[in-house]
C-alpha positions in Angstrom: -0.1 0.2 0.1 0.8 3.7 -0.5 -0.3 6.5 0.9 -2.1 9.7 -0.7 -2.3 13.4 0.0 -6.3 14.5 0.7 -6.8 15.5 -3.3 -5.4 12.1 -4.1 -2.2 13.0 -6.2 -2.2 8.9 -7.3 -4.2 6.2 -6.8 -4.3 3.9 -3.5 -3.0 0.6 -5.3 -4.7 -2.4 -4.8 -8.2 -0.3 -3.6 -11.0 -3.1 -2.1 -13.6 -4.4 -3.9 -17.7 -3.5 -3.4 -19.0 -5.5 -0.7 -19.8 -8.5 -1.9 -23.2 -10.6 -1.7 -21.7 -13.6 -0.1 -24.7 -15.6 -1.1 -24.9 -18.6 -3.7 -25.8 -17.5 -7.1 -29.4 -18.3 -8.2 -30.1 -21.6 -10.3 -32.2 -19.8 -12.7 -29.4 -17.2 -13.2 -27.1 -19.7 -13.6 -28.5 -21.7 -16.4 -29.4 -18.8 -18.2 -25.1 -18.3 -18.4 -24.5 -22.3 -19.1 -27.4 -22.1 -22.4 -25.6 -18.9 -23.9 -21.7 -20.7 -22.7 -21.6 -21.8 -26.1 -22.1 -18.7 -28.4 -19.1 -17.7 -30.1 -20.7 -14.7 -31.4 -19.6 -11.8 -28.9 -21.4 -8.4 -27.8 -21.2 -5.4 -29.9 -19.7 -2.2 -28.4 -22.0 -0.6 -26.0 -23.9 -3.9 -25.8 -26.2 -5.6 -28.0 -30.1 -4.4 -28.8 -31.5 -7.2 -26.4 -29.1 -6.1 -23.3 -29.6 -2.1 -24.3 -33.4 -2.9 -24.4 -33.8 -4.9 -21.0 -31.5 -1.8 -19.4 -34.2 0.9 -20.9 -36.8 -1.0 -19.1 -35.0 -1.5 -15.9 -35.0 2.2 -15.9 -38.4 3.1 -17.6 -39.7 0.9 -14.4 -37.8 3.7 -11.9 -39.4 6.4 -13.5 -36.8 7.1 -16.5 -37.9 7.0 -19.7 -35.3 5.3 -21.6 -34.4 5.1 -24.8 -31.9 1.9 -26.0 -29.7 4.3 -28.1 -29.2 6.4 -24.6 -27.7 2.6 -23.5 -23.9 1.9 -23.1 -23.1 -1.8 -21.6 -19.5 -2.4 -20.5 -17.6 -5.3 -18.7 -17.2 -3.8 -15.4 -18.0 -0.3 -13.6 -14.3 0.7 -13.4 -13.9 0.7 -17.7 -17.4 2.4 -17.9 -16.8 5.1 -15.7 -13.3 6.0 -17.2 -14.7 5.9 -20.7 -17.3 8.3 -19.5 -14.7 10.6 -17.3 -12.9 10.3 -20.9 -15.9 12.0 -22.8 -15.8 15.3 -20.4 -14.0 17.8 -20.4 -12.4 19.7 -17.0 -11.5 18.3 -13.8 -13.8 15.8 -11.7 -15.0 16.7 -8.4 -16.6 14.2 -5.8 -18.0 13.8 -2.4 -15.4 12.4 0.5 -16.0 10.0 1.4 -16.7 8.6 -2.2 -16.5 4.6 -3.5 -12.7 3.5 -4.0 -13.0 2.7 -7.4 -13.7 6.3 -8.8 -10.7 8.3 -8.3 -8.4 5.9 -9.7 -10.3 6.5 -12.9 -9.9 10.2 -12.7 -6.5 9.9 -12.3 -5.6 7.4 -14.8 -6.8 10.2 -17.5 -4.7 13.1 -15.9 -7.9 14.8 -14.5 -7.1 16.6 -11.0 -9.8 14.9 -8.6 -11.4 17.1 -6.2 -12.9 16.0 -2.8 -16.0 18.0 -1.0 -17.5 17.1 2.2 -20.7 15.6 2.5 -23.5 16.9 4.6 -23.2 15.4 8.6 -26.3 13.4 7.7 -25.4 11.3 4.9 -22.6 11.0 2.1 -23.1 10.3 -1.0 -23.2 13.9 -2.0 -21.4 16.8 -1.5 -22.6 19.4 0.7 -24.1 22.9 -2.0 -22.3 25.4 -0.1 -18.9 23.2 0.2 -19.4 22.3 -3.7 -19.7 26.3 -4.4 -16.9 27.0 -2.6 -14.5 24.0 -4.1 -15.6 25.1 -7.5 -14.7 28.6 -6.5 -10.8 27.7 -5.2 -10.3 25.4 -7.9 -11.0 28.0 -10.8 -9.3 30.5 -8.7 -6.3 27.9 -8.9 -6.1 27.8 -12.5 -8.4 24.6 -12.4 -11.8 23.7 -14.7 -14.7 21.8 -12.9 -16.0 19.7 -15.2 -17.9 17.0 -13.7 -19.3 16.1 -10.6 -19.8 12.9 -9.5 -22.3 11.5 -6.7 -24.1 8.5 -5.5 -28.2 8.3 -4.2 -27.1 5.2 -2.5 -23.9 5.2 -1.6 -20.7 3.5 -1.0 -19.1 3.7 1.8 -21.5 5.4 4.2 -24.9 2.8 3.3 -27.0 6.0 3.5 -29.4 7.6 0.9 -29.0 11.3 0.8 -32.5 13.3 1.1 -34.3 14.3 -1.5 -33.7 18.1 -0.9 -29.9 17.4 -0.2 -29.2 15.5 -3.8 -32.1 18.4 -5.2 -29.4 21.5 -3.6 -26.2 20.2 -4.8 -27.3 19.1 -8.2 -28.5 23.0 -8.9 -25.6 24.0 -6.9 -23.2 22.0 -9.8 -25.3 22.8 -13.1 -26.1 26.2 -12.1 -21.7 26.3 -12.2 -21.7 24.6 -15.6 -20.9 20.9 -14.5 -22.1 17.7 -15.6 -23.4 15.0 -13.1 -22.5 11.4 -13.4 -25.1 9.6 -10.8 -23.8 6.2 -9.7 -26.7 4.1 -8.7 -25.2 1.0 -8.3 -26.8 0.7 -5.1 -30.4 1.5 -5.5 -31.6 -1.7 -5.7 -30.8 -2.6 -1.9 -32.4 -0.1 0.2 -33.1 -1.8 3.5 -36.2 -0.1 3.9 -37.4 0.5 0.8 -41.2 1.5 1.3 -39.6 4.2 3.8 -37.1 5.1 2.0 -37.2 7.9 -0.4 -34.5 7.6 -3.0 -34.2 10.6 -6.0 -32.4 9.6 -8.8 -30.9 13.1 -10.3 -31.9 12.2 -13.8 -35.4 12.8 -12.7 -35.1 16.6 -11.8 -32.0 17.3 -14.2 -32.4 14.9 -17.6 -30.8 17.0 -19.9 -27.4 16.8 -17.4 -27.1 13.7 -15.6 -25.2 10.0 -16.8 -26.6 7.4 -14.5 -24.1 4.5 -14.3 -24.7 1.1 -12.2 -22.5 -1.9 -11.8 -25.0 -5.1 -12.0 -22.9 -6.6 -8.9 -25.0 -4.5 -6.9 -28.3 -6.1 -7.3 -28.3 -8.2 -10.1 -25.4 -9.9 -11.0 -22.8 -11.8 -9.0 -19.3 -9.5 -9.0 -17.6 -12.1 -10.7 -19.7 -11.6 -13.5 -19.1 -8.4 -14.4 -21.7 -5.9 -16.2 -22.4 -2.3 -15.8 -24.4 0.4 -17.8 -25.2 3.9 -18.2 -27.8 6.0 -19.3 -26.7 9.4 -21.2 -29.2 11.8 -21.7 -31.5 12.3 -24.6 -30.0 15.5 -25.9 -27.6 16.5 -28.6 -25.2 16.6 -26.2 -25.8 13.5 -24.4 -25.7 11.5 -27.8 -22.2 12.9 -28.7 -20.8 11.9 -25.1 -22.2 8.3 -25.4 -20.6 8.2 -29.2 -17.2 9.9 -27.3 -17.5 6.8 -24.7 -18.6 4.2 -27.0 -14.9 4.7 -28.6 -13.1 4.7 -25.5 -14.8 1.4 -24.7 -13.7 0.2 -28.1 -10.5 1.3 -28.2 -10.0 -0.7 -24.2 -11.8 -3.8 -25.9 -14.4 -3.6 -23.0 -16.8 -5.9 -24.0 -19.4 -8.0 -22.5 -18.9 -11.4 -23.1 -21.9 -13.2 -24.7 -23.0 -15.3 -21.7 -22.6 -12.2 -19.3 -24.5 -10.4 -21.4 -27.5 -13.1 -22.0 -27.5 -13.2 -18.0 -27.5 -9.7 -17.4 -30.4 -9.4 -19.9 -32.6 -11.8 -18.2 -32.0 -10.0 -14.8 -32.6 -6.5 -16.1 -35.9 -8.3 -16.9 -36.8 -8.3 -13.1 -38.8 -12.1 -13.1 -40.4 -12.7 -10.5 -37.8 -15.6 -9.3 -35.3 -13.6 -9.3 -36.9 -10.4 -8.0 -37.9 -12.3 -4.8 -34.4 -13.7 -4.3 -33.1 -10.0 -4.5 -35.7 -8.9 -2.1 -34.5 -12.0 0.4 -31.0 -11.1 0.3 -31.4 -7.0 0.8 -33.8 -8.3 3.8 -31.0 -10.5 4.9 -27.9 -7.6 4.4 -30.3 -5.3 6.1 -30.8 -7.5 9.4 -27.3 -8.1 9.6 -26.5 -4.9 9.5 -28.3 -3.1 12.0 -27.3 -5.7 14.1 -23.8 -4.7 13.4 -24.2 -1.0 13.5 -26.0 -2.0 17.0 -23.0 -4.1 17.9 -20.3 -0.9 17.2 -22.6 1.7 18.5 -22.6 -0.2 21.9 -18.9 -0.3 21.7 -18.6 3.4 21.2 -17.9 3.2 17.6 -19.8 6.1 15.8 -21.8 5.3 13.0 -24.8 6.9 10.5 -27.5 3.5 10.2 -27.3 1.9 7.3 -29.8 2.6 4.8 -28.5 0.3 1.7 -25.8 -2.3 0.1 -24.1 -4.6 2.6 -21.7 -2.3 4.7 -21.4 0.0 7.4 -19.2 3.0 7.8 -17.7 3.0 11.0 -16.1 5.8 12.6 -13.9 4.5 15.5 -12.5 7.8 16.7 -14.2 7.9 20.6 -11.5 4.8 20.9 -8.1 6.9 19.6 -6.3 6.7 22.9 -7.0 2.9 23.0 -5.7 2.1 19.4 -3.3 4.2 19.9 -1.3 1.7 23.0 -2.0 -0.7 19.5 0.3 1.1 17.4 -2.8 2.3 15.5 -2.9 6.0 14.5 -4.2 6.5 11.3 -6.7 4.9 8.5 -3.8 2.7 7.1 -3.0 1.2 10.5 -6.5 0.8 11.6 -6.8 -1.5 8.4 -4.2 -3.5 8.9 -5.0 -3.7 12.5 -9.2 -4.2 12.0 -8.1 -6.5 9.5 -6.1 -8.9 11.5 -8.0 -9.0 14.5 -11.6 -9.7 12.4 -9.7 -12.1 9.8 -12.0 -10.3 6.9 -11.1 -7.2 5.2 -11.7 -4.0 6.7 -10.7 -1.0 4.7 -9.8 2.3 5.6 -11.5 5.4 4.8 -8.3 6.4 2.6 -9.4 3.8 0.5 -12.0 6.3 0.0 -10.6 9.9 -0.4 -11.3 10.2 3.3 -8.7 11.9 5.0 -5.7 9.4 6.3 -5.6 10.7 10.2 -9.4 9.9 10.7 -10.1 6.4 12.1 -12.6 5.2 9.7 -13.2 2.1 7.9 -16.1 -0.1 5.9 -17.7 -3.2 7.8 -19.2 -5.7 5.4 -21.9 -8.1 6.1 -20.8 -10.8 4.0 -18.6 -12.2 6.3 -20.8 -12.4 9.2 -23.5 -14.9 6.8 -21.6 -17.9 7.3 -18.1 -19.7 6.7 -19.9 -22.5 4.1 -22.1 -22.2 1.0 -24.2 -24.4 3.4 -24.5 -22.0 5.9 -24.7 -18.8 3.6 -27.9 -20.5 2.0 -29.2 -21.2 5.6 -28.9 -17.3 6.4 -31.4 -16.6 3.3 -33.7 -18.9 3.3 -34.2 -18.2 7.7 -36.7 -16.2 8.5 -34.5 -15.2 11.7 -31.0 -15.0 10.4 -29.9 -13.4 13.6 -30.7 -16.6 15.7 -28.9 -18.6 13.7 -25.7 -19.6 15.7 -23.1 -19.1 12.9 -24.7 -15.7 12.5 -24.6 -14.8 16.3 -21.0 -16.2 16.7 -19.8 -14.3 14.4 -21.3 -10.8 15.3 -20.3 -11.8 19.0 -16.6 -12.6 18.1 -16.4 -8.5 16.2 -17.9 -7.2 19.5 -15.8 -8.6 21.5 -12.7 -7.6 19.1 -14.3 -4.1 19.4 -14.7 -4.4 22.9 -10.6 -5.0 23.3 -10.5 -1.6 22.5 -12.4 0.1 25.1 
């Protein structure tokens, strides 16, 4: 590993992957993949018609009217974001903290990337006033702010920003001439879907927002890389889509035919796969809630998780005891917790957070069981927190934090 400064003037190497589901692949999805495995035909750049139509239908059902010619698919979110940033001009702004895979894409393109603090109540979007101040400062220093990345269901904080916060941040960015890239990977993993309002920036600013999503968030295993983007239905949107396709073609970031078949099927949201996703989301929500209660009772700070398969913990209140164990920053915290918990606990520096802050992302998947049988039992149980392997895993994690009090 290597350190970076607060503006990220070099990517953190070997960044952590997004939180895994840790659950068996639904048989229906495996069968679709297997049936397409003998295909000798490759998907065209940006995805074939069936995949793009399925993606358009997915967004249409979520209130974003979309045509297939607005859609681009790629073999993973990193390549897709790289291509989209490359299709636009200007420096890149993003919230602090942000997904670990965002900053490296800007860096690889030689673009300055600036992290903007988030509001106290949520992550995923920058504080509107801090955003305007950062834009002013960057311009004063000779920079050219051109893009704002944000997330309405956030990794790493697992929060969903209130609609008014999203609206204010978007209005501030668009008023300053920035284009918005909205990462909506985790929008289908809301812990309380009936009680949480998720607003896509594309709903209120359709001409100024490109939506991206990694299907590993709620539809495919993370080892089946497929990501998609929705471009505005405008002449500039069509031009940026064409430029994005050029970059993806040059990279060879094409979706494999079997994966395209699986993604097309999953995006159609058949009843069995939808039921599986809802059970998985409910399981991770229950475990995330228990994990949140466990760390809070040990003096750790954390916003209540609202989406995804993780939470973001601040061990600042335990700084003195951590210092006695040789932990003074988030890199050392990552090494300490990973060794102590026996599972990756990436530090906040991975997500653009301050190195001196003692923050970490904790995932729920390692708590679901050590074997495929235990994880399947966790998925099907009406009371997963009462299962011995889940209860034991939570107890062991609590014991590790007890030692720091």
